[in-house]
XYZ file of C-alpha atoms in Angstrom:
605
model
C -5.941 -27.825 22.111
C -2.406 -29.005 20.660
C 0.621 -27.711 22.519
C 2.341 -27.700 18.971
C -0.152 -25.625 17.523
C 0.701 -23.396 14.550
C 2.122 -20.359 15.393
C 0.669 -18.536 12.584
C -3.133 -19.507 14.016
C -2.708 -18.551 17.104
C -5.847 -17.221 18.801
C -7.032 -14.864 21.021
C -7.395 -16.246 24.967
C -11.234 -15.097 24.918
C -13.178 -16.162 27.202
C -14.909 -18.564 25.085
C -12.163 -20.203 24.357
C -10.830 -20.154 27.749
C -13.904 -22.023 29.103
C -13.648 -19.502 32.087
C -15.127 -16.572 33.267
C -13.961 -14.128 35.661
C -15.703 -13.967 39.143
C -16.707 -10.995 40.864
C -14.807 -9.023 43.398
C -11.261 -10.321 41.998
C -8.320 -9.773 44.138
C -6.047 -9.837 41.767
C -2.912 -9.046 43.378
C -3.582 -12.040 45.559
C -3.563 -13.649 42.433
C -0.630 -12.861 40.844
C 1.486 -13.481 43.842
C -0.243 -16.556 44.313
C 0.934 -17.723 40.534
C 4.078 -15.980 40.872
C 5.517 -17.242 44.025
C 4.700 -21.363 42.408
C 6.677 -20.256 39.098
C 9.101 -18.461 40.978
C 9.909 -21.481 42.937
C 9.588 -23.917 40.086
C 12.575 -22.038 37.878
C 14.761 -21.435 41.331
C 14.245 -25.216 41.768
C 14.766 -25.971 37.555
C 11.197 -27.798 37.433
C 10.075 -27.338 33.605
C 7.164 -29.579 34.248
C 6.342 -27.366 37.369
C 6.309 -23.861 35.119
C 4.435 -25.976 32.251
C 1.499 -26.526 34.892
C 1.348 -22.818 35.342
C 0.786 -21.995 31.272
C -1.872 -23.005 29.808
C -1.352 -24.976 26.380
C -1.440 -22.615 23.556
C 1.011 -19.903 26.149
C 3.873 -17.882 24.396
C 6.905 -17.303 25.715
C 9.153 -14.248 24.149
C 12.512 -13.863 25.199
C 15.046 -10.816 24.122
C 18.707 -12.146 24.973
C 17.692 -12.507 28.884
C 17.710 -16.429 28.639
C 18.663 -17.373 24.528
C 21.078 -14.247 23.559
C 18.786 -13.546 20.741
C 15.156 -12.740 19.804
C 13.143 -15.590 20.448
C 9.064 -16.690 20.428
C 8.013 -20.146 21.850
C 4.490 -21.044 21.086
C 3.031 -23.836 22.991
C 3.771 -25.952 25.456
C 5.885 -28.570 23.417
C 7.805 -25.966 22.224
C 8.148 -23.483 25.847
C 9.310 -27.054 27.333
C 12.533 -28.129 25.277
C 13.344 -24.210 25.485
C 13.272 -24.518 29.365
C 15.178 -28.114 28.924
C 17.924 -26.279 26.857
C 18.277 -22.920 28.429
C 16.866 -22.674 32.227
C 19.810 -24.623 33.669
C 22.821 -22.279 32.380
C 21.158 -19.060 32.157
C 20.803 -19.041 36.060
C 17.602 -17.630 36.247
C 17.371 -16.741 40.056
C 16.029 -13.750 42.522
C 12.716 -13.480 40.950
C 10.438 -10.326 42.214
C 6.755 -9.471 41.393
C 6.478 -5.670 41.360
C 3.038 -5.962 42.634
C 2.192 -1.916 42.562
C 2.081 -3.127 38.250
C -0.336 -5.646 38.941
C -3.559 -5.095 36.882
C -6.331 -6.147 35.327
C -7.051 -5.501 32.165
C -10.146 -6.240 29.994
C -9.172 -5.021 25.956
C -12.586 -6.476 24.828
C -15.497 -7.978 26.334
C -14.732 -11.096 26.459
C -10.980 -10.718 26.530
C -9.700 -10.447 30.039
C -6.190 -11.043 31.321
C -3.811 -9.951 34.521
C -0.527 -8.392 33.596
C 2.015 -7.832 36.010
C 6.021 -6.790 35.878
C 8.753 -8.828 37.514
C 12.330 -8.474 37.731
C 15.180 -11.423 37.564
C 18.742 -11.910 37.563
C 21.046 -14.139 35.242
C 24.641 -15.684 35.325
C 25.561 -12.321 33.413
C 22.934 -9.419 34.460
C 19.432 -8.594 35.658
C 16.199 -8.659 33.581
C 12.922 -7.323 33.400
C 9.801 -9.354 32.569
C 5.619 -9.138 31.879
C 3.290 -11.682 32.328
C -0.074 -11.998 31.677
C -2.797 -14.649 33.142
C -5.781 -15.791 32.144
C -9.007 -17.872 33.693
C -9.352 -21.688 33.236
C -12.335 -23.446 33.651
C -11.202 -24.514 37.591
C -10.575 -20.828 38.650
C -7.176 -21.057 38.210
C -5.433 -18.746 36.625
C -2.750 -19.256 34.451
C -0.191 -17.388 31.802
C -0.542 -17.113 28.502
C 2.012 -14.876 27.953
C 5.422 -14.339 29.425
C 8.253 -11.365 28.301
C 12.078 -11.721 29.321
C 14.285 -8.897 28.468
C 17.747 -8.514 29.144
C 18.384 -4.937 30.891
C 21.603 -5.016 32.195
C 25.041 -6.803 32.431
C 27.083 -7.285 35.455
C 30.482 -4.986 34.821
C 28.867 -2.614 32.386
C 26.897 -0.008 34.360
C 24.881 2.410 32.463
C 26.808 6.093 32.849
C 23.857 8.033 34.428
C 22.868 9.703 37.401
C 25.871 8.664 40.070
C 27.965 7.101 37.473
C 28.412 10.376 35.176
C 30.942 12.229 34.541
C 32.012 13.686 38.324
C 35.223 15.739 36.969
C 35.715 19.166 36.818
C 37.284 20.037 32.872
C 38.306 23.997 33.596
C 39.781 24.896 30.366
C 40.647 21.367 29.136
C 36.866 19.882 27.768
C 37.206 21.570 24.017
C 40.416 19.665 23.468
C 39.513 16.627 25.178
C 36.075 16.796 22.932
C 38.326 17.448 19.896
C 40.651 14.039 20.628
C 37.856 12.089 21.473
C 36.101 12.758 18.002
C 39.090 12.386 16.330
C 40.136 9.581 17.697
C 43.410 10.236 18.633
C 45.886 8.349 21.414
C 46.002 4.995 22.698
C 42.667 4.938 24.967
C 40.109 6.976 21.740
C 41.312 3.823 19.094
C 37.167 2.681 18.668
C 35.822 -0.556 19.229
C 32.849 -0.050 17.705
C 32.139 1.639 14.317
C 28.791 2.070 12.958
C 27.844 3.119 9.255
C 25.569 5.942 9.463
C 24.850 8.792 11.470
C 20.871 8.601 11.288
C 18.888 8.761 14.219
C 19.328 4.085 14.208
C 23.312 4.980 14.261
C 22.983 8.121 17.287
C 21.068 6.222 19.231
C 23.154 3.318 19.122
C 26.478 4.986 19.940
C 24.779 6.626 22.654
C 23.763 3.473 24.625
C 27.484 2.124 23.485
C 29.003 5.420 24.821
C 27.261 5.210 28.420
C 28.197 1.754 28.857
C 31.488 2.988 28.720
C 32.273 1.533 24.876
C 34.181 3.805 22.912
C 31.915 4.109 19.553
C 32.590 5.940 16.220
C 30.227 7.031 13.866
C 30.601 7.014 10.310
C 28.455 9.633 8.520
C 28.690 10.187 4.696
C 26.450 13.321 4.817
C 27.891 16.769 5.629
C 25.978 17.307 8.667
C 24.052 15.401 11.109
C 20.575 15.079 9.816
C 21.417 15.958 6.465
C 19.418 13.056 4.704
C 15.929 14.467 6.692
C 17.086 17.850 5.182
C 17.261 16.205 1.432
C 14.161 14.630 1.827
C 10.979 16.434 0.300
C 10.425 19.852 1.953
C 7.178 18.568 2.940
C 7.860 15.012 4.634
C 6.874 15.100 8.099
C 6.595 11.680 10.441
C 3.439 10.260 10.948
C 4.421 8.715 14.129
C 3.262 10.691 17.228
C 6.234 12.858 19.740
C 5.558 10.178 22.624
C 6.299 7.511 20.373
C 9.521 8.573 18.683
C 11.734 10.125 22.262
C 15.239 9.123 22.177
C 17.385 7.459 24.632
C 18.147 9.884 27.502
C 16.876 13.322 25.681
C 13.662 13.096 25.126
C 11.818 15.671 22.973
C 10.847 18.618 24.810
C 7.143 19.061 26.231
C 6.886 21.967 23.613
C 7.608 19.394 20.685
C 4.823 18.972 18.278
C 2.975 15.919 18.019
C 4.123 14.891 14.443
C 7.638 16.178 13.647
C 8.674 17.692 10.505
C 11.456 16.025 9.093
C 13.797 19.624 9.248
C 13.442 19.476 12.748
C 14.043 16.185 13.099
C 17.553 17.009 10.946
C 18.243 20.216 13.521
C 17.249 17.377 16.581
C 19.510 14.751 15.392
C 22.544 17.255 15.295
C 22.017 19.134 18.661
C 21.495 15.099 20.155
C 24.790 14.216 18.964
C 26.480 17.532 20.396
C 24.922 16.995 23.755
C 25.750 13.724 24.348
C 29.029 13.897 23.243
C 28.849 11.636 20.599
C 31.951 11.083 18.153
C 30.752 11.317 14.664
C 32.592 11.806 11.579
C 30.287 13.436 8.841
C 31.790 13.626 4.915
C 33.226 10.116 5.805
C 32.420 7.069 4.104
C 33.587 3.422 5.116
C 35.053 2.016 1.496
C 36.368 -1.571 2.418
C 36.089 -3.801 5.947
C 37.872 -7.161 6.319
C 37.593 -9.563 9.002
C 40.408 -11.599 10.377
C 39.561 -15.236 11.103
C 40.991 -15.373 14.040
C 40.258 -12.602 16.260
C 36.806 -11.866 14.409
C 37.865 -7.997 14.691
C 37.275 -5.954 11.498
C 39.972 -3.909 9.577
C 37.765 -0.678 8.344
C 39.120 1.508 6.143
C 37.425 5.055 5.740
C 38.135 7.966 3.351
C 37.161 11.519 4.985
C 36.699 14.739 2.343
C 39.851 16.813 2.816
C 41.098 14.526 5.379
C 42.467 11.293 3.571
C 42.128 8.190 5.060
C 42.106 6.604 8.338
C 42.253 2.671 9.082
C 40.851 1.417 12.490
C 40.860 -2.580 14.125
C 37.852 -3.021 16.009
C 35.779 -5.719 17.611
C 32.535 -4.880 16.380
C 31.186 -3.645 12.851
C 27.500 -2.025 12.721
C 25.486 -0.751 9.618
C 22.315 1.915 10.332
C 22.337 2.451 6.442
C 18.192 2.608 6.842
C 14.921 0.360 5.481
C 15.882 -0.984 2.472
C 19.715 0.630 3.096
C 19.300 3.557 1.266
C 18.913 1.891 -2.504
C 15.947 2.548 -4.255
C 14.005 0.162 -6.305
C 13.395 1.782 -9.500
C 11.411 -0.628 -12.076
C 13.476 -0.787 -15.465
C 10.564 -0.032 -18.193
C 11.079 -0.282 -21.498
C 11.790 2.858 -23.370
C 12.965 4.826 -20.643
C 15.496 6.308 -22.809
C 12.957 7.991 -25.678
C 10.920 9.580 -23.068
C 11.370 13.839 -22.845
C 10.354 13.886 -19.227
C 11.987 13.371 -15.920
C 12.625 10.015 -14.013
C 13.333 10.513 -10.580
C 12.545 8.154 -7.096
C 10.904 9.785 -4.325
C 14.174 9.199 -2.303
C 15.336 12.075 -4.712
C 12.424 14.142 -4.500
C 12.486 17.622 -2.747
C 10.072 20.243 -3.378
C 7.009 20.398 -5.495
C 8.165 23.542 -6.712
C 10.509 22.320 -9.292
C 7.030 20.502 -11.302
C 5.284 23.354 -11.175
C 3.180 23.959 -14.105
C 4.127 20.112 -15.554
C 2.095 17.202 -16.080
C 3.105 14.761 -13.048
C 2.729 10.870 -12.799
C 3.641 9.524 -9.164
C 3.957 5.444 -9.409
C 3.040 4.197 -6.261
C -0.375 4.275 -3.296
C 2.103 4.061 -0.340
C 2.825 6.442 2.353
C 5.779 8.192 0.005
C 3.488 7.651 -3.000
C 0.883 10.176 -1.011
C 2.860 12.213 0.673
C 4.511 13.207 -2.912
C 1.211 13.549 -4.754
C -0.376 15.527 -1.751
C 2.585 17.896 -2.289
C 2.725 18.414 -5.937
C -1.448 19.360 -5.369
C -0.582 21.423 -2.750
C 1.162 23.324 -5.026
C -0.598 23.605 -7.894
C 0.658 20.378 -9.921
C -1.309 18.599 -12.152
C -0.557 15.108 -10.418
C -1.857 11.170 -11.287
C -1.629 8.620 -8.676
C -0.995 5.478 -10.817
C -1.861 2.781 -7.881
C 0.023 -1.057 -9.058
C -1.701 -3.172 -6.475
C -4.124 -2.594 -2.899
C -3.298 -0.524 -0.247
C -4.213 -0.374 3.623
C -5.347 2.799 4.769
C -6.048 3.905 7.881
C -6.598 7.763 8.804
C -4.329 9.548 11.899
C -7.187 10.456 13.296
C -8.953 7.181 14.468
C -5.669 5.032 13.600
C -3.177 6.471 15.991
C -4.891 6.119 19.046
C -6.710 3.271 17.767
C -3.135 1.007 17.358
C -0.750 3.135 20.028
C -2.920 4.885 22.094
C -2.749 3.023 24.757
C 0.766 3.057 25.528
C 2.091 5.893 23.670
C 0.381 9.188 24.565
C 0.058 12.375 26.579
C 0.361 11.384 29.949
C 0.845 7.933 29.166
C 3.164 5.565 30.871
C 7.159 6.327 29.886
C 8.551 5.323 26.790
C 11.050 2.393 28.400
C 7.170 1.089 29.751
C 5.631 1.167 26.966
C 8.164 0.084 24.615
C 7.869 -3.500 27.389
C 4.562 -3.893 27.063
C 4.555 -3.316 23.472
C 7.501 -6.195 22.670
C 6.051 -7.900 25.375
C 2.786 -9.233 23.022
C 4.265 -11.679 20.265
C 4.109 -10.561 16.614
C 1.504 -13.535 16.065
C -0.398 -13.012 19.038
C -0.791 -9.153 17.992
C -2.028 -10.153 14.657
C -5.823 -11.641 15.641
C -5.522 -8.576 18.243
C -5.236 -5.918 15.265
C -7.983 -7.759 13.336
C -9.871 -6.137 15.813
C -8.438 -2.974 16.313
C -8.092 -2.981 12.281
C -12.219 -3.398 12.206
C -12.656 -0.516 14.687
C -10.767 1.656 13.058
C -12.188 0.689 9.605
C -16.029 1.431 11.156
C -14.754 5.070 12.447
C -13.067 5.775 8.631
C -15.803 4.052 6.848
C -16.848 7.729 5.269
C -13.161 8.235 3.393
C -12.893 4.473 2.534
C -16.297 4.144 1.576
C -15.030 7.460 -0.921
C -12.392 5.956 -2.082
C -13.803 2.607 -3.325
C -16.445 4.381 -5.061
C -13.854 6.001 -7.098
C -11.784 2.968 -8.220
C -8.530 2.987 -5.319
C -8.264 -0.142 -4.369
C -8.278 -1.255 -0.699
C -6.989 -3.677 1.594
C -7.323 -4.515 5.508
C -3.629 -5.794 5.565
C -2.253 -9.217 5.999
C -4.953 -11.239 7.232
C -6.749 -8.073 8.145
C -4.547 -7.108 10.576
C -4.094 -3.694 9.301
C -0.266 -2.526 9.223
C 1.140 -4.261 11.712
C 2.140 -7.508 9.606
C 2.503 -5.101 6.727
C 5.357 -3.391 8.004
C 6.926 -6.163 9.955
C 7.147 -8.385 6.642
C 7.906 -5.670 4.239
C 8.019 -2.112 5.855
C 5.227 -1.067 3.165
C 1.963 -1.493 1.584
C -0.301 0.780 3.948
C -0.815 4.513 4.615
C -1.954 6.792 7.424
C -3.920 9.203 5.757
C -3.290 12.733 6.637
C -5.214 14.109 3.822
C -4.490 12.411 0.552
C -7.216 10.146 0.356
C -9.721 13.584 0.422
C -8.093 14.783 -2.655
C -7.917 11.629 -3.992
C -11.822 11.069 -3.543
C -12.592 14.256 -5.136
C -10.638 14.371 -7.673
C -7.797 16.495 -7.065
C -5.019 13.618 -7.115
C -5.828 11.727 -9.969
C -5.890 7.899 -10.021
C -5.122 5.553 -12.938
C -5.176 1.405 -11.570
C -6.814 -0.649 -14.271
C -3.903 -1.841 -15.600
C 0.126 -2.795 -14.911
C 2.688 -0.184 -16.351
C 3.854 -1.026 -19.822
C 6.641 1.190 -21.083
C 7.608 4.690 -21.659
C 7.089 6.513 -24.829
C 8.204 10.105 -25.428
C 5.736 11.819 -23.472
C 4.476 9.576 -20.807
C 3.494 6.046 -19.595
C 1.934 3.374 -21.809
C -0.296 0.601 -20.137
C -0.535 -2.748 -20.701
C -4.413 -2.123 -22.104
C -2.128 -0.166 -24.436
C -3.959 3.474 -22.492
C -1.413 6.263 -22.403
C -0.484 8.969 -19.982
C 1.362 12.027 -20.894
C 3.567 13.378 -18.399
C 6.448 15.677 -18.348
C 8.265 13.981 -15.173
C 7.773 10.472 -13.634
C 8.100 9.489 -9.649
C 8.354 6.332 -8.640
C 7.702 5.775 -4.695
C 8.506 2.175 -5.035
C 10.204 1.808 -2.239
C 13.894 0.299 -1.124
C 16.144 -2.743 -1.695
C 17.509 -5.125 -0.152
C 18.837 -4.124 2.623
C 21.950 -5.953 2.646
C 23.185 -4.535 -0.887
C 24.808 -1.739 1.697
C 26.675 -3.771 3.436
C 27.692 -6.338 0.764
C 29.184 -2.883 -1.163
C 31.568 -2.936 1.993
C 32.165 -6.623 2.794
C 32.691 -8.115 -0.628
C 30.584 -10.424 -2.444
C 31.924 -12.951 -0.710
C 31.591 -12.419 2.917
C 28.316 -10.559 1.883
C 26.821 -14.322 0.136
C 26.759 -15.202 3.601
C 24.675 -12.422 5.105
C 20.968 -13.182 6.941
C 18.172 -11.737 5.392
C 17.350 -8.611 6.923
C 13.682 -8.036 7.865
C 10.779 -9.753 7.457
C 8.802 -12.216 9.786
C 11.079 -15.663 10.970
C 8.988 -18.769 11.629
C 8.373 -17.874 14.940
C 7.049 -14.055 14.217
C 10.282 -12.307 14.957
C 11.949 -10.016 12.408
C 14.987 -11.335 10.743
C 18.597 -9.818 10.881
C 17.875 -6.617 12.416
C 19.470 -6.500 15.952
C 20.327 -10.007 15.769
C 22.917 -12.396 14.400
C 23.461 -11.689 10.671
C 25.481 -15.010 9.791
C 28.853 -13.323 10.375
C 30.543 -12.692 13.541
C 30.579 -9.506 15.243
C 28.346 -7.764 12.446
C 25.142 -5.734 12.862
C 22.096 -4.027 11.422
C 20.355 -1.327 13.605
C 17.674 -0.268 11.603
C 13.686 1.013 12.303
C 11.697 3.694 13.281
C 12.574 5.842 16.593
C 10.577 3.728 18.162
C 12.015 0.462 17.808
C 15.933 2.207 17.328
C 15.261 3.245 20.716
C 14.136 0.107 22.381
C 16.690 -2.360 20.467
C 19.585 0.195 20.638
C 19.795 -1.126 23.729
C 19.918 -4.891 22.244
C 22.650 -4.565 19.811
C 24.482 -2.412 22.766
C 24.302 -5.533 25.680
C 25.084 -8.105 23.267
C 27.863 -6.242 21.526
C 29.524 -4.923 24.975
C 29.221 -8.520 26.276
C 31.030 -10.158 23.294
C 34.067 -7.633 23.866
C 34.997 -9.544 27.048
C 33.124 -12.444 27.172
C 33.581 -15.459 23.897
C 29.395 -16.229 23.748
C 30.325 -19.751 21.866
C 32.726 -20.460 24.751
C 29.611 -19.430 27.836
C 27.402 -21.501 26.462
C-alpha cells in the first residue's frame, strides 16, 4: 500500500483490507490508552517517526487551525510526515489527555470496525480538541487511521459565558447603552470587525466575535433581520432537520418543528440578534472598502437609508453575502425579448398565487427547481419541469436518517459533538462511506426512483455515487431531497420535458433544440447562483477582487476552498453555508480573526 496514495482513491479500512480481524472480548479502553499514551509521548518528545509507527499507511490526518492555521487534510504517511517535520516543533503540541468515558467501538458495517475516542491538547496559543479512530492490523495491533485537530480556544480570549458574562447591574442605563453600542458611537463602540450581511452566516459570526469580547458590526441591506427568508417563496421551508440547524448559544426550542419554514426562520433570526445583543445595521449597504498596505486594516464606507453615510477603519473585513453571493445565474436565450410571458429566477419567486390560471415552465430538477413546481401544483398551476441534465434524489424519509442520523437527532449527542465527529471524517474518506449509505438509501426509495425512470427524469447516484455529499461540497447543487415532488412528477401532475437542451424563446414559450415548442405564459429558471466572489469584487474593485481565491468547491486535498479560510487578501473573509456548517466554522473565522488583531501570524510562524 503506497503512503503517497491518491487522495481521491482512498478506501475504506475494511477488514479485508486491513488483513485483521477483531478478537473477542475487546477491552477497548485498554486499547486506546495503550495507543494513546505511545503517541502522546512521541509528539511531547517531537518523534515523527514514533507517531508514523502508530498510523497505518493509507491514515489521514485533518487539522482545523490547531497545528497549520488553516483547513488542512494529509493523506498518507509521506504526506502526515513532512506535515509533522514542518509544523509539530512550533505549534507546541503538549498536555495531551484521552477522555476515556468517549472511548468506543464502533462497527458502521460488517466488516468495517474502528475505535474512536476524544482527546484534548494544548498549543503555543490555546487548547484543542481532537478524535481519533483505530483500526486492526494483521499483528493485533491497533493503529489510527484517522486523526481530527481542532482549534477551540485561544489563550487571552475567553469565551463570555457562564462566569465570564455580563456580572453588572444596568438599572435604568441598558436602553441607552444598547442604543450606543448599535450605533457605534464613542471611542471604545469604533468596530473592528464588519461583516456584509445579516443572514443567519453573518449572526452567527458576530455572535462568536461578540463573546470573545470583539466588537463586531453587521451590515444588513434588508429592512429587517430575516427579511431575505421572508422574500423567498411563501412555501420554502428547510429540508435540513431542527437538531441539525441550532445556533451558537440559543438553540431552537424543544417545541421547534423538525423542518423549519423559512418565515420562522426570518422571525428566529431577528429575535437571535435582539437577544444576544448583536449590533446590526439593517437598510445599510457597504458601497466601497479599501485596504491600506501597511496596516492591512480596511477603510469601509457604508450608506444607511435616511441616515447618510458612515466611514469605519477596521482590522478585519467579512462577507456572509450567501451560496453563490446572492447573484443569480440566469441563461441569456435568444429571443428573450419577443416573448409575451414572464422571466423571472426562483431567487425572485414568491407565491404561486401570482401564476394562477397561466401556463408555467420551471427550468431546472434541483431542490429550488421542485420546490417551485411543487408549489405552482399545489395551487392549481399548470406547471412543466424542463430537467437540462441528471439529478440525485434521495427522499427525507430514508435520506435524513440514512446520511445524519447518527449524529444529528432526537436525543442525539449535542450539536458542538456532532458537528466533531462529523468534520472529524475527511471529505475523501466520507465519499466511499456514502457510496454505501447512497446504496442503502437508494434500495429503501427504489419504489419512487424506480417511478421516475419509467417516466423519462433522469437520475443520478452523485459524484462517484456518493449521493450529495460531493455534490454539494463541489458545487452546492445537483441533488434533491424529495419531500413530495417526485410523486407528482411520476404521475403526472408536474410535467417533465428532458429530451432536448433549451433553444430560444419565441413569443409564447420555449423552443428546443429538436426544434419542439412549449407555450408558456411565464418562465422560472432555478438555475442556481454565481460566483460567489462577484459580491465582494462589487466592493473591492476589480483589482483587489482579480486576486480573490475561489470560493467553494473541493481543494486537492478534499477541503472546500475560500470559505472560512484565507481568500488571497489579508484580513478578508467569506462565512458562508448552511446552519450547520455557519455554526461550526463561525467559530473558525472568529479564532483566527481575534488572533490576527494582536498577534502578526506571518511574524509567529
Amino acid at each position: 500500500m503506497s503512503s503517497t496514495a491518491d487522495i481521491n482513491f482512498a478506501a475504506l479500512p475494511t477488514l479485508e483490507r486491513l488483513g485483521a480481524s477483531v478478537p473477542p472480548n475487546l477491552d477497548v479502553v485498554s486499547v486506546a490508552q495503550k495507543w494513546f499514551q505511545t503517541f502522546a509521548n512521541f509528539v511531547q518528545t517531537g518523534n515523527v517517526n514514533g507517531i508514523l509507527g502508530q498510523l497505518v499507511a493509507d491514515a489521514f490526518w485533518r487539522d482545523i487551525l490547531a497545528l497549520t492555521w488553516d483547513f488542512r487534510t494529509f493523506y498518507g504517511s509521506d504526506r502526515i510526515q513532512q506535515f509533522l517535520l514542518d509544523r509539530l516543533a512550533s505549534t507546541k503540541l503538549s498536555t495531551l489527555q484521552l477522555d476515556e468515558t468517549t472511548v468506543a467501538v464502533q462497527q458502521p458495517y460488517p466488516d468495517i470496525v474502528w475505535i474512536q475516542a476524544f482527546f484534548t491538547f494544548s498549543t503555543a496559543v490555546g487548547t484543542g480538541s481532537g478524535i481519533l479512530r483505530l483500526v486492526p492490523t494483521p499483528s493485533g495491533e491497533w493503529k489510527a487511521h484517522t486523526i481530527f485537530t481542532n482549534l477551540e480556544s485561544l489563550r487571552g480570549f475567553p469565551e463570555l459565558t457562564g462566569p465570564l458574562r455580563e456580572q453588572e447591574s444596568k438599572h435604568g442605563t441598558w436602553p441607552e447603552q444598547r442604543r450606543q453600542e448599535r450605533e457605534c458611537e464613542g471611542p471604545d463602540q469604533k468596530p473592528i470587525v464588519l461583516i456584509v450581511g445579516g443572514g443567519q452566516s453573518g449572526l452567527e459570526l458576530a455572535a462568536r466575535l461578540k463573546y470573545l469580547g470583539i466588537k463586531t458590526l453587521v451590515v444588513e441591506r434588508e429592512a429587517r433581520i430575516g427579511d431575505l427568508w421572508r422574500k423567498r417563496y411563501e412555501a420554502l421551508c428547510l429540508h435540513d432537520t431542527v437538531w441539525y440547524d441550532h445556533m451558537p448559544y440559543i438553540p431552537f426550542p424543544p417545541t421547534w418543528p423538525v423542518f423549519s419554514p423559512a418565515p420562522k426562520i426570518a422571525d428566529w433570526l431577528e429575535s437571535y440578534a435582539h437577544s444576544l445583543e448583536l449590533d446590526v445595521w439593517t437598510s445599510s449597504t457597504v458601497t466601497r472598502a479599501s485596504q491600506d498596505p501597511e496596516t492591512k486594516k480596511w477603510t469601509v464606507e457604508i450608506e444607511r437609508t435616511n441616515s447618510g453615510s458612515r466611514t469605519f477603519v477596521v482590522n478585519h473585513l467579512v462577507f456572509a453575502v450567501g451560496i453563490g453571493g446572492g447573484t443569480h445565474n440566469m441563461p441569456q436565450l435568444p429571443g428573450a425579448e419577443e416573448f409575451k410571458g414572464v422571466i423571472v429566477h426562483a431567487g425572485n419567486y414568491t407565491k404561486a398565487k401570482d401564476y394562477e390560471g397561466k401556463k408555467v415552465i420551471v427550468v431546472g430538477a434541483c431542490t429550488s427547481g421542485h420546490d417551485v413546481a411543487k408549489d405552482l401544483h399545489d395551487h392549481g398551476v399548470d406547471v412543466t419541469m424542463f430537467q437540462r441534465s441528471s439529478t440525485y434524489i434521495m427522499s427525507v424519509k430514508h435520506g435524513i436518517p440514512g446520511v445524519f442520523g447518527s449524529l444529528y437527532y432526537e436525543g442525539g449527542p449535542s450539536p458542538d459533538v456532532a458537528d466533531r465527529i462529523n468534520a472529524s471524517f475527511p471529505n475523501y474518506i466520507q465519499k466511499p462511506l456514502h457510496q454505501r449509505i447512497v446504496a442503502d438509501i437508494a434500495d429503501k426509495d427504489r419504489e419512487t426512483l424506480d417511478g421516475l425512470r419509467r417516466v423519462g427524469f433522469r437520475l443520478n447516484m452523485g459524484i462517484d455515487g456518493s449521493g450529495f455529499i460531493l455534490l454539494a461540497w463541489s458545487k452546492a447543487s445537483g441533488y434533491y431531497f424529495d419531500v413530495g415532488a417526485s410523486q407528482l412528477i411520476i404521475d403526472g401532475k408536474i410535467k417533465l420535458k428532458n429530451d432536448s437542451q433549451l433553444a430560444r424563446f419565441t413569443q409564447d414559450g420555449l423552443e428546443f433544440t429538436d426544434r419542439s415548442i412549449l407555450d408558456a405564459d411565464a418562465v422560472i429558471f432555478a438555475t442556481g447562483y454565481g460566483d460567489a466572489r462577484d459580491p465582494l469584487r462589487s466592493i473591492l474593485g476589480p483589482e483587489v477582487g482579480a486576486r480573490l481565491k475561489p470560493i467553494w468547491g473541493l481543494d486537492h486535498e478534499g477541503e472546500i476552498q475560500g470559505a472560512w479560510r484565507d481568500l488571497g487578501i489579508p484580513r478578508v473573509w467569506c462565512m458562508m453555508g448552511n446552519f450547520a456548517l455557519c455554526r461550526f466554522h463561525s467559530k473558525h473565522i472568529a479564532l483566527r480573526s481575534s488572533f490576527q488583531i494582536s498577534h502578526s501570524l506571518v511574524a509567529f510562524f
